[in-house]
Amino acid sequence: MKEFWPSVLLTFPVTVYVGAVVLGSVPSSDPAFTGTFVVMLILAILSTLPFEPIHLGATAGLLGFSFAVLALLYLLPATGVEVLAGSLLAVPALLVSYAVRPGPLGWRLMAFAVALTEGLALLATDVAMTSAQATFAGGEFIREFGSLNVTQVEGLGGLLASSGGSLPLRDVFDPVYVVLAGIAVAGILIPVLRPQTAWDEPLPTAAAPPVTRERTTREVDLGAAFAAVLEERSSPEPASGVIPPGLPPLLVGSAAAGLVVAVAFLTPGLTLPLLVAGIVVALAATIALVRRPLAARR
């Protein structure tokens, strides 16, 4: 629970920023676009709360709102298109709401990566629309968003076929979005900083003594050889100190990512060599740490 609130507070601002940028280009006389985004953003945040009645109510609200969008598209197409555009703008928030919930880290990271890509595509659509006109309606935004994604896919296909192509997302760089995305990454990783088992059960630390509880998860037969390796490479003492053991690596990784972004902005040609060098150094350090001898047990 104590990791939940920092995670939510750090991850959602990037989705709010995307919505604010796009809605700044929408005419004030079109409340359906803005209102839909605001409602779905609030429901997405509420759906992450660890309180069952609120969580179920917000989830039901999102489901009902989705059916309402379909009904409006059929009954009132003009209003339905504006509502659909607002729903499209809220997709990153919906994906982030899944990414901050308890669950397998791999799926949550995938949802978060899709959310960041979707947010970048929405910002690129806004740039393309505002460069051609001052404001735009929901229908125009949806068409431009679809066209931009098709162009991006065709450009990637052209790169694979060595024929070249346009990559609209490559040409969009928003420093504020990059910073907020980096903060959101920290928010996603906060819950996994503390020592825990594969079943997400907290392990004892110096600041949190072990809690006796009945185990309900199924035991896994690792085999004698694998169990012996784990026993040899495991320390019998709990993690010391009040700082989560995963925090220093997260800070170092964040600094390295910030360096790569800065180099990509200032000197794009050095980005690939820097990434290759970083991967080689990180791999060598990982191998060295894994192979280092353990301290003598007391």
PDB file of C-alpha atoms in Angstrom:
ATOM      1  CA  MET A   1       0.000   0.000   0.000  1.00  0.00           C
ATOM      2  CA  LYS A   2       2.787   2.454   0.913  1.00  0.00           C
ATOM      3  CA  GLU A   3       4.271   2.161  -2.599  1.00  0.00           C
ATOM      4  CA  PHE A   4       0.909   2.704  -4.302  1.00  0.00           C
ATOM      5  CA  TRP A   5       0.480   6.445  -3.811  1.00  0.00           C
ATOM      6  CA  PRO A   6       3.996   7.470  -4.983  1.00  0.00           C
ATOM      7  CA  SER A   7       3.530   5.207  -8.007  1.00  0.00           C
ATOM      8  CA  VAL A   8       0.233   6.842  -8.992  1.00  0.00           C
ATOM      9  CA  LEU A   9       1.452  10.394  -8.329  1.00  0.00           C
ATOM     10  CA  LEU A  10       4.545   9.879 -10.494  1.00  0.00           C
ATOM     11  CA  THR A  11       2.995   8.029 -13.447  1.00  0.00           C
ATOM     12  CA  PHE A  12      -0.189   9.904 -14.329  1.00  0.00           C
ATOM     13  CA  PRO A  13       1.258  13.429 -14.916  1.00  0.00           C
ATOM     14  CA  VAL A  14       2.689  12.360 -18.303  1.00  0.00           C
ATOM     15  CA  THR A  15      -0.819  11.421 -19.501  1.00  0.00           C
ATOM     16  CA  VAL A  16      -2.266  14.658 -18.133  1.00  0.00           C
ATOM     17  CA  TYR A  17       0.401  16.604 -20.032  1.00  0.00           C
ATOM     18  CA  VAL A  18      -0.466  14.930 -23.333  1.00  0.00           C
ATOM     19  CA  GLY A  19      -4.139  15.717 -22.800  1.00  0.00           C
ATOM     20  CA  ALA A  20      -3.431  19.337 -21.868  1.00  0.00           C
ATOM     21  CA  VAL A  21      -1.257  19.899 -24.959  1.00  0.00           C
ATOM     22  CA  VAL A  22      -3.819  18.463 -27.362  1.00  0.00           C
ATOM     23  CA  LEU A  23      -6.824  20.094 -25.701  1.00  0.00           C
ATOM     24  CA  GLY A  24      -5.031  23.433 -25.913  1.00  0.00           C
ATOM     25  CA  SER A  25      -5.557  23.212 -29.685  1.00  0.00           C
ATOM     26  CA  VAL A  26      -9.247  22.263 -29.454  1.00  0.00           C
ATOM     27  CA  PRO A  27     -11.822  25.080 -29.765  1.00  0.00           C
ATOM     28  CA  SER A  28     -13.493  26.033 -26.465  1.00  0.00           C
ATOM     29  CA  SER A  29     -16.881  25.720 -28.173  1.00  0.00           C
ATOM     30  CA  ASP A  30     -16.382  21.930 -28.376  1.00  0.00           C
ATOM     31  CA  PRO A  31     -16.923  20.591 -24.814  1.00  0.00           C
ATOM     32  CA  ALA A  32     -17.490  16.964 -25.856  1.00  0.00           C
ATOM     33  CA  PHE A  33     -13.828  16.425 -26.773  1.00  0.00           C
ATOM     34  CA  THR A  34     -12.507  17.952 -23.535  1.00  0.00           C
ATOM     35  CA  GLY A  35     -15.219  16.560 -21.279  1.00  0.00           C
ATOM     36  CA  THR A  36     -14.730  12.998 -22.478  1.00  0.00           C
ATOM     37  CA  PHE A  37     -11.004  13.109 -21.797  1.00  0.00           C
ATOM     38  CA  VAL A  38     -11.488  14.562 -18.309  1.00  0.00           C
ATOM     39  CA  VAL A  39     -14.144  11.997 -17.362  1.00  0.00           C
ATOM     40  CA  MET A  40     -12.135   9.026 -18.625  1.00  0.00           C
ATOM     41  CA  LEU A  41      -8.953  10.327 -16.954  1.00  0.00           C
ATOM     42  CA  ILE A  42     -10.747  10.552 -13.595  1.00  0.00           C
ATOM     43  CA  LEU A  43     -12.248   7.083 -14.030  1.00  0.00           C
ATOM     44  CA  ALA A  44      -8.837   5.667 -14.994  1.00  0.00           C
ATOM     45  CA  ILE A  45      -7.263   7.085 -11.815  1.00  0.00           C
ATOM     46  CA  LEU A  46     -10.136   5.871  -9.636  1.00  0.00           C
ATOM     47  CA  SER A  47      -9.875   2.378 -11.143  1.00  0.00           C
ATOM     48  CA  THR A  48      -6.360   2.057  -9.684  1.00  0.00           C
ATOM     49  CA  LEU A  49      -7.382   2.769  -6.083  1.00  0.00           C
ATOM     50  CA  PRO A  50      -6.954  -0.211  -3.748  1.00  0.00           C
ATOM     51  CA  PHE A  51     -10.498   0.165  -2.416  1.00  0.00           C
ATOM     52  CA  GLU A  52     -12.748  -2.487  -3.898  1.00  0.00           C
ATOM     53  CA  PRO A  53     -16.032  -0.479  -4.153  1.00  0.00           C
ATOM     54  CA  ILE A  54     -14.311   2.480  -5.856  1.00  0.00           C
ATOM     55  CA  HIS A  55     -12.267   0.210  -8.103  1.00  0.00           C
ATOM     56  CA  LEU A  56     -15.307  -1.770  -9.244  1.00  0.00           C
ATOM     57  CA  GLY A  57     -17.414   1.371  -9.695  1.00  0.00           C
ATOM     58  CA  ALA A  58     -14.765   3.105 -11.813  1.00  0.00           C
ATOM     59  CA  THR A  59     -14.207  -0.025 -13.917  1.00  0.00           C
ATOM     60  CA  ALA A  60     -17.952  -0.351 -14.504  1.00  0.00           C
ATOM     61  CA  GLY A  61     -18.071   3.343 -15.372  1.00  0.00           C
ATOM     62  CA  LEU A  62     -15.356   2.922 -18.013  1.00  0.00           C
ATOM     63  CA  LEU A  63     -17.179  -0.036 -19.505  1.00  0.00           C
ATOM     64  CA  GLY A  64     -20.477   1.838 -19.568  1.00  0.00           C
ATOM     65  CA  PHE A  65     -18.824   4.903 -21.064  1.00  0.00           C
ATOM     66  CA  SER A  66     -17.385   2.773 -23.863  1.00  0.00           C
ATOM     67  CA  PHE A  67     -20.858   1.522 -24.760  1.00  0.00           C
ATOM     68  CA  ALA A  68     -22.138   5.114 -24.607  1.00  0.00           C
ATOM     69  CA  VAL A  69     -19.523   6.167 -27.174  1.00  0.00           C
ATOM     70  CA  LEU A  70     -20.710   3.454 -29.557  1.00  0.00           C
ATOM     71  CA  ALA A  71     -24.336   4.507 -29.048  1.00  0.00           C
ATOM     72  CA  LEU A  72     -23.508   8.161 -29.725  1.00  0.00           C
ATOM     73  CA  LEU A  73     -21.633   7.258 -32.903  1.00  0.00           C
ATOM     74  CA  TYR A  74     -24.797   5.548 -34.130  1.00  0.00           C
ATOM     75  CA  LEU A  75     -27.437   8.007 -32.875  1.00  0.00           C
ATOM     76  CA  LEU A  76     -25.583  11.351 -32.981  1.00  0.00           C
ATOM     77  CA  PRO A  77     -22.579  10.927 -35.295  1.00  0.00           C
ATOM     78  CA  ALA A  78     -21.330  14.519 -34.969  1.00  0.00           C
ATOM     79  CA  THR A  79     -21.215  14.393 -31.165  1.00  0.00           C
ATOM     80  CA  GLY A  80     -20.079  10.764 -31.208  1.00  0.00           C
ATOM     81  CA  VAL A  81     -16.975  11.605 -33.210  1.00  0.00           C
ATOM     82  CA  GLU A  82     -15.968  14.294 -30.714  1.00  0.00           C
ATOM     83  CA  VAL A  83     -16.514  11.873 -27.823  1.00  0.00           C
ATOM     84  CA  LEU A  84     -14.498   9.221 -29.661  1.00  0.00           C
ATOM     85  CA  ALA A  85     -11.644  11.709 -30.086  1.00  0.00           C
ATOM     86  CA  GLY A  86     -11.671  12.411 -26.343  1.00  0.00           C
ATOM     87  CA  SER A  87     -11.634   8.671 -25.666  1.00  0.00           C
ATOM     88  CA  LEU A  88      -8.650   8.281 -27.980  1.00  0.00           C
ATOM     89  CA  LEU A  89      -6.834  11.004 -26.073  1.00  0.00           C
ATOM     90  CA  ALA A  90      -7.498   9.132 -22.805  1.00  0.00           C
ATOM     91  CA  VAL A  91      -6.016   5.818 -24.011  1.00  0.00           C
ATOM     92  CA  PRO A  92      -2.549   6.495 -22.473  1.00  0.00           C
ATOM     93  CA  ALA A  93      -4.215   7.131 -19.100  1.00  0.00           C
ATOM     94  CA  LEU A  94      -6.154   3.863 -19.366  1.00  0.00           C
ATOM     95  CA  LEU A  95      -2.968   1.943 -20.158  1.00  0.00           C
ATOM     96  CA  VAL A  96      -1.104   3.612 -17.287  1.00  0.00           C
ATOM     97  CA  SER A  97      -3.955   2.700 -14.925  1.00  0.00           C
ATOM     98  CA  TYR A  98      -3.269  -0.949 -15.760  1.00  0.00           C
ATOM     99  CA  ALA A  99       0.502  -0.485 -15.441  1.00  0.00           C
ATOM    100  CA  VAL A 100       0.310   0.751 -11.831  1.00  0.00           C
ATOM    101  CA  ARG A 101      -1.947  -2.052 -10.590  1.00  0.00           C
ATOM    102  CA  PRO A 102      -0.512  -5.149  -8.897  1.00  0.00           C
ATOM    103  CA  GLY A 103       0.351  -7.868 -11.377  1.00  0.00           C
ATOM    104  CA  PRO A 104       3.153  -9.371 -13.475  1.00  0.00           C
ATOM    105  CA  LEU A 105       5.805  -6.729 -14.079  1.00  0.00           C
ATOM    106  CA  GLY A 106       6.360  -7.758 -17.712  1.00  0.00           C
ATOM    107  CA  TRP A 107       2.758  -7.088 -18.762  1.00  0.00           C
ATOM    108  CA  ARG A 108       2.669  -3.840 -16.803  1.00  0.00           C
ATOM    109  CA  LEU A 109       5.849  -2.603 -18.472  1.00  0.00           C
ATOM    110  CA  MET A 110       4.445  -3.519 -21.881  1.00  0.00           C
ATOM    111  CA  ALA A 111       1.255  -1.536 -21.177  1.00  0.00           C
ATOM    112  CA  PHE A 112       3.360   1.398 -20.016  1.00  0.00           C
ATOM    113  CA  ALA A 113       5.541   1.273 -23.144  1.00  0.00           C
ATOM    114  CA  VAL A 114       2.438   1.267 -25.367  1.00  0.00           C
ATOM    115  CA  ALA A 115       1.073   4.210 -23.359  1.00  0.00           C
ATOM    116  CA  LEU A 116       4.254   6.229 -23.959  1.00  0.00           C
ATOM    117  CA  THR A 117       4.208   5.389 -27.678  1.00  0.00           C
ATOM    118  CA  GLU A 118       0.540   6.328 -27.907  1.00  0.00           C
ATOM    119  CA  GLY A 119       1.240   9.604 -26.097  1.00  0.00           C
ATOM    120  CA  LEU A 120       4.049  10.443 -28.509  1.00  0.00           C
ATOM    121  CA  ALA A 121       1.751   9.701 -31.468  1.00  0.00           C
ATOM    122  CA  LEU A 122      -0.907  12.001 -30.002  1.00  0.00           C
ATOM    123  CA  LEU A 123       1.651  14.792 -29.586  1.00  0.00           C
ATOM    124  CA  ALA A 124       2.871  14.240 -33.150  1.00  0.00           C
ATOM    125  CA  THR A 125      -0.721  14.472 -34.383  1.00  0.00           C
ATOM    126  CA  ASP A 126      -1.174  17.749 -32.519  1.00  0.00           C
ATOM    127  CA  VAL A 127       2.023  19.144 -34.080  1.00  0.00           C
ATOM    128  CA  ALA A 128       0.870  18.125 -37.563  1.00  0.00           C
ATOM    129  CA  MET A 129      -2.587  19.632 -37.074  1.00  0.00           C
ATOM    130  CA  THR A 130      -1.497  22.923 -35.508  1.00  0.00           C
ATOM    131  CA  SER A 131       1.130  23.481 -38.192  1.00  0.00           C
ATOM    132  CA  ALA A 132      -1.653  23.488 -40.770  1.00  0.00           C
ATOM    133  CA  GLN A 133      -4.355  25.349 -38.798  1.00  0.00           C
ATOM    134  CA  ALA A 134      -4.893  27.072 -35.460  1.00  0.00           C
ATOM    135  CA  THR A 135      -7.542  24.725 -34.040  1.00  0.00           C
ATOM    136  CA  PHE A 136      -9.121  21.443 -35.075  1.00  0.00           C
ATOM    137  CA  ALA A 137     -12.181  19.333 -34.351  1.00  0.00           C
ATOM    138  CA  GLY A 138     -12.362  15.748 -33.126  1.00  0.00           C
ATOM    139  CA  GLY A 139     -13.037  14.210 -36.527  1.00  0.00           C
ATOM    140  CA  GLU A 140     -10.001  15.887 -38.058  1.00  0.00           C
ATOM    141  CA  PHE A 141      -7.856  14.770 -35.135  1.00  0.00           C
ATOM    142  CA  ILE A 142      -8.911  11.134 -35.518  1.00  0.00           C
ATOM    143  CA  ARG A 143      -8.231  11.137 -39.268  1.00  0.00           C
ATOM    144  CA  GLU A 144      -4.805  12.725 -38.825  1.00  0.00           C
ATOM    145  CA  PHE A 145      -3.943  10.298 -36.011  1.00  0.00           C
ATOM    146  CA  GLY A 146      -4.818   7.312 -38.184  1.00  0.00           C
ATOM    147  CA  SER A 147      -2.906   8.704 -41.169  1.00  0.00           C
ATOM    148  CA  LEU A 148       0.147   9.404 -39.020  1.00  0.00           C
ATOM    149  CA  ASN A 149       0.242   5.857 -37.643  1.00  0.00           C
ATOM    150  CA  VAL A 150      -0.149   4.356 -41.109  1.00  0.00           C
ATOM    151  CA  THR A 151       2.731   6.521 -42.339  1.00  0.00           C
ATOM    152  CA  GLN A 152       4.861   5.423 -39.382  1.00  0.00           C
ATOM    153  CA  VAL A 153       4.209   1.732 -40.042  1.00  0.00           C
ATOM    154  CA  GLU A 154       4.947   2.153 -43.748  1.00  0.00           C
ATOM    155  CA  GLY A 155       8.158   4.001 -42.892  1.00  0.00           C
ATOM    156  CA  LEU A 156       9.283   1.192 -40.574  1.00  0.00           C
ATOM    157  CA  GLY A 157       8.502  -1.298 -43.328  1.00  0.00           C
ATOM    158  CA  GLY A 158      10.563   0.776 -45.735  1.00  0.00           C
ATOM    159  CA  LEU A 159      13.506   0.741 -43.343  1.00  0.00           C
ATOM    160  CA  LEU A 160      13.318  -3.047 -43.076  1.00  0.00           C
ATOM    161  CA  ALA A 161      13.170  -3.296 -46.878  1.00  0.00           C
ATOM    162  CA  SER A 162      16.048  -0.782 -47.232  1.00  0.00           C
ATOM    163  CA  SER A 163      13.817   1.492 -49.324  1.00  0.00           C
ATOM    164  CA  GLY A 164      13.455   4.290 -46.769  1.00  0.00           C
ATOM    165  CA  GLY A 165      10.310   6.030 -45.655  1.00  0.00           C
ATOM    166  CA  SER A 166       8.826   8.791 -43.505  1.00  0.00           C
ATOM    167  CA  LEU A 167       8.837   8.384 -39.711  1.00  0.00           C
ATOM    168  CA  PRO A 168       6.605  11.084 -38.183  1.00  0.00           C
ATOM    169  CA  LEU A 169       7.292  10.051 -34.576  1.00  0.00           C
ATOM    170  CA  ARG A 170      11.032  10.425 -35.086  1.00  0.00           C
ATOM    171  CA  ASP A 171      10.634  14.118 -35.886  1.00  0.00           C
ATOM    172  CA  VAL A 172       8.802  14.983 -32.639  1.00  0.00           C
ATOM    173  CA  PHE A 173      10.877  15.870 -29.576  1.00  0.00           C
ATOM    174  CA  ASP A 174       9.165  17.317 -26.509  1.00  0.00           C
ATOM    175  CA  PRO A 175      11.575  17.819 -23.571  1.00  0.00           C
ATOM    176  CA  VAL A 176       8.723  18.112 -21.057  1.00  0.00           C
ATOM    177  CA  TYR A 177       7.251  14.829 -22.255  1.00  0.00           C
ATOM    178  CA  VAL A 178      10.651  13.118 -21.971  1.00  0.00           C
ATOM    179  CA  VAL A 179      11.143  14.348 -18.395  1.00  0.00           C
ATOM    180  CA  LEU A 180       7.629  13.342 -17.318  1.00  0.00           C
ATOM    181  CA  ALA A 181       8.050   9.950 -18.993  1.00  0.00           C
ATOM    182  CA  GLY A 182      11.281   9.409 -17.043  1.00  0.00           C
ATOM    183  CA  ILE A 183       9.498  10.307 -13.797  1.00  0.00           C
ATOM    184  CA  ALA A 184       6.708   7.890 -14.728  1.00  0.00           C
ATOM    185  CA  VAL A 185       9.245   5.087 -15.223  1.00  0.00           C
ATOM    186  CA  ALA A 186      10.394   5.630 -11.647  1.00  0.00           C
ATOM    187  CA  GLY A 187       6.775   5.457 -10.536  1.00  0.00           C
ATOM    188  CA  ILE A 188       6.254   2.133 -12.300  1.00  0.00           C
ATOM    189  CA  LEU A 189       9.388   0.629 -10.728  1.00  0.00           C
ATOM    190  CA  ILE A 190       8.844   1.869  -7.156  1.00  0.00           C
ATOM    191  CA  PRO A 191       6.706  -1.141  -6.102  1.00  0.00           C
ATOM    192  CA  VAL A 192       9.438  -3.605  -7.140  1.00  0.00           C
ATOM    193  CA  LEU A 193      12.300  -1.894  -5.292  1.00  0.00           C
ATOM    194  CA  ARG A 194      11.680  -3.668  -2.004  1.00  0.00           C
ATOM    195  CA  PRO A 195      12.893  -7.271  -1.610  1.00  0.00           C
ATOM    196  CA  GLN A 196      10.121  -9.709  -2.453  1.00  0.00           C
ATOM    197  CA  THR A 197       9.561 -13.262  -3.565  1.00  0.00           C
ATOM    198  CA  ALA A 198       8.325 -14.414  -6.952  1.00  0.00           C
ATOM    199  CA  TRP A 199       4.834 -14.372  -5.411  1.00  0.00           C
ATOM    200  CA  ASP A 200       5.154 -10.627  -4.544  1.00  0.00           C
ATOM    201  CA  GLU A 201       5.472 -11.449  -0.854  1.00  0.00           C
ATOM    202  CA  PRO A 202       7.706  -8.955   1.040  1.00  0.00           C
ATOM    203  CA  LEU A 203      10.966 -10.346   2.337  1.00  0.00           C
ATOM    204  CA  PRO A 204      12.279  -9.247   5.755  1.00  0.00           C
ATOM    205  CA  THR A 205      14.601  -6.244   5.918  1.00  0.00           C
ATOM    206  CA  ALA A 206      16.324  -4.411   8.752  1.00  0.00           C
ATOM    207  CA  ALA A 207      13.576  -1.758   8.695  1.00  0.00           C
ATOM    208  CA  ALA A 208      10.723  -4.280   8.332  1.00  0.00           C
ATOM    209  CA  PRO A 209      10.999  -7.419  10.467  1.00  0.00           C
ATOM    210  CA  PRO A 210       9.471 -10.636   9.115  1.00  0.00           C
ATOM    211  CA  VAL A 211       5.750 -11.099   9.555  1.00  0.00           C
ATOM    212  CA  THR A 212       4.491 -14.571  10.341  1.00  0.00           C
ATOM    213  CA  ARG A 213       1.626 -15.510   8.069  1.00  0.00           C
ATOM    214  CA  GLU A 214       0.110 -18.632   6.671  1.00  0.00           C
ATOM    215  CA  ARG A 215       1.450 -19.432   3.217  1.00  0.00           C
ATOM    216  CA  THR A 216      -1.256 -20.086   0.649  1.00  0.00           C
ATOM    217  CA  THR A 217       0.848 -20.213  -2.522  1.00  0.00           C
ATOM    218  CA  ARG A 218       1.962 -23.455  -4.125  1.00  0.00           C
ATOM    219  CA  GLU A 219       5.484 -24.636  -3.498  1.00  0.00           C
ATOM    220  CA  VAL A 220       7.678 -25.032  -6.581  1.00  0.00           C
ATOM    221  CA  ASP A 221      10.020 -27.983  -6.937  1.00  0.00           C
ATOM    222  CA  LEU A 222      13.255 -26.425  -8.162  1.00  0.00           C
ATOM    223  CA  GLY A 223      15.288 -29.597  -8.175  1.00  0.00           C
ATOM    224  CA  ALA A 224      18.212 -30.424  -5.924  1.00  0.00           C
ATOM    225  CA  ALA A 225      20.908 -28.907  -8.176  1.00  0.00           C
ATOM    226  CA  PHE A 226      19.108 -25.589  -8.707  1.00  0.00           C
ATOM    227  CA  ALA A 227      18.179 -25.348  -5.017  1.00  0.00           C
ATOM    228  CA  ALA A 228      21.843 -25.876  -4.104  1.00  0.00           C
ATOM    229  CA  VAL A 229      22.916 -23.042  -6.407  1.00  0.00           C
ATOM    230  CA  LEU A 230      20.329 -20.687  -4.901  1.00  0.00           C
ATOM    231  CA  GLU A 231      21.421 -21.642  -1.407  1.00  0.00           C
ATOM    232  CA  GLU A 232      25.055 -20.989  -2.266  1.00  0.00           C
ATOM    233  CA  ARG A 233      24.355 -17.594  -3.822  1.00  0.00           C
ATOM    234  CA  SER A 234      21.892 -16.388  -1.173  1.00  0.00           C
ATOM    235  CA  SER A 235      22.779 -14.379   1.894  1.00  0.00           C
ATOM    236  CA  PRO A 236      21.215 -15.496   5.181  1.00  0.00           C
ATOM    237  CA  GLU A 237      21.013 -11.921   6.498  1.00  0.00           C
ATOM    238  CA  PRO A 238      18.133  -9.618   5.530  1.00  0.00           C
ATOM    239  CA  ALA A 239      18.768  -6.459   3.542  1.00  0.00           C
ATOM    240  CA  SER A 240      20.221  -3.783   5.802  1.00  0.00           C
ATOM    241  CA  GLY A 241      19.291  -0.127   6.012  1.00  0.00           C
ATOM    242  CA  VAL A 242      16.039   1.711   5.393  1.00  0.00           C
ATOM    243  CA  ILE A 243      16.772   2.453   1.721  1.00  0.00           C
ATOM    244  CA  PRO A 244      15.315  -0.194  -0.644  1.00  0.00           C
ATOM    245  CA  PRO A 245      18.155  -2.234  -2.184  1.00  0.00           C
ATOM    246  CA  GLY A 246      16.850  -1.501  -5.679  1.00  0.00           C
ATOM    247  CA  LEU A 247      16.970   2.301  -5.304  1.00  0.00           C
ATOM    248  CA  PRO A 248      20.687   2.900  -6.153  1.00  0.00           C
ATOM    249  CA  PRO A 249      20.484   0.888  -9.419  1.00  0.00           C
ATOM    250  CA  LEU A 250      17.306   2.777 -10.335  1.00  0.00           C
ATOM    251  CA  LEU A 251      19.021   6.128  -9.762  1.00  0.00           C
ATOM    252  CA  VAL A 252      22.068   5.084 -11.790  1.00  0.00           C
ATOM    253  CA  GLY A 253      19.848   3.791 -14.604  1.00  0.00           C
ATOM    254  CA  SER A 254      17.839   7.020 -14.586  1.00  0.00           C
ATOM    255  CA  ALA A 255      21.018   9.075 -14.823  1.00  0.00           C
ATOM    256  CA  ALA A 256      22.254   6.913 -17.719  1.00  0.00           C
ATOM    257  CA  ALA A 257      18.923   7.275 -19.534  1.00  0.00           C
ATOM    258  CA  GLY A 258      19.026  11.034 -19.032  1.00  0.00           C
ATOM    259  CA  LEU A 259      22.526  11.118 -20.502  1.00  0.00           C
ATOM    260  CA  VAL A 260      21.379   9.168 -23.570  1.00  0.00           C
ATOM    261  CA  VAL A 261      18.436  11.536 -24.101  1.00  0.00           C
ATOM    262  CA  ALA A 262      20.703  14.576 -23.777  1.00  0.00           C
ATOM    263  CA  VAL A 263      23.201  13.153 -26.272  1.00  0.00           C
ATOM    264  CA  ALA A 264      20.397  12.215 -28.676  1.00  0.00           C
ATOM    265  CA  PHE A 265      19.148  15.803 -28.554  1.00  0.00           C
ATOM    266  CA  LEU A 266      22.539  17.499 -28.855  1.00  0.00           C
ATOM    267  CA  THR A 267      24.499  15.018 -31.020  1.00  0.00           C
ATOM    268  CA  PRO A 268      22.219  12.386 -32.603  1.00  0.00           C
ATOM    269  CA  GLY A 269      25.129  10.640 -34.325  1.00  0.00           C
ATOM    270  CA  LEU A 270      26.606   9.559 -30.986  1.00  0.00           C
ATOM    271  CA  THR A 271      23.406   7.942 -29.724  1.00  0.00           C
ATOM    272  CA  LEU A 272      23.957   4.468 -31.184  1.00  0.00           C
ATOM    273  CA  PRO A 273      27.663   4.171 -30.180  1.00  0.00           C
ATOM    274  CA  LEU A 274      26.772   5.378 -26.685  1.00  0.00           C
ATOM    275  CA  LEU A 275      23.983   2.802 -26.371  1.00  0.00           C
ATOM    276  CA  VAL A 276      26.268  -0.007 -27.580  1.00  0.00           C
ATOM    277  CA  ALA A 277      28.994   1.020 -25.141  1.00  0.00           C
ATOM    278  CA  GLY A 278      26.486   1.223 -22.297  1.00  0.00           C
ATOM    279  CA  ILE A 279      25.113  -2.251 -23.048  1.00  0.00           C
ATOM    280  CA  VAL A 280      28.615  -3.751 -23.174  1.00  0.00           C
ATOM    281  CA  VAL A 281      29.628  -2.114 -19.884  1.00  0.00           C
ATOM    282  CA  ALA A 282      26.370  -3.117 -18.165  1.00  0.00           C
ATOM    283  CA  LEU A 283      26.689  -6.721 -19.386  1.00  0.00           C
ATOM    284  CA  ALA A 284      30.302  -6.940 -18.226  1.00  0.00           C
ATOM    285  CA  ALA A 285      29.398  -5.503 -14.812  1.00  0.00           C
ATOM    286  CA  THR A 286      26.513  -7.953 -14.464  1.00  0.00           C
ATOM    287  CA  ILE A 287      28.736 -10.937 -15.266  1.00  0.00           C
ATOM    288  CA  ALA A 288      31.385  -9.697 -12.831  1.00  0.00           C
ATOM    289  CA  LEU A 289      28.853  -9.267 -10.020  1.00  0.00           C
ATOM    290  CA  VAL A 290      27.310 -12.689 -10.594  1.00  0.00           C
ATOM    291  CA  ARG A 291      30.688 -14.408 -10.594  1.00  0.00           C
ATOM    292  CA  ARG A 292      32.123 -12.575  -7.567  1.00  0.00           C
ATOM    293  CA  PRO A 293      32.760 -14.763  -4.500  1.00  0.00           C
ATOM    294  CA  LEU A 294      30.378 -14.394  -1.582  1.00  0.00           C
ATOM    295  CA  ALA A 295      31.601 -13.146   1.758  1.00  0.00           C
ATOM    296  CA  ALA A 296      32.161 -15.787   4.392  1.00  0.00           C
ATOM    297  CA  ARG A 297      28.987 -16.567   6.299  1.00  0.00           C
ATOM    298  CA  ARG A 298      28.874 -15.887  10.002  1.00  0.00           C
TER     299      ARG A 298
END
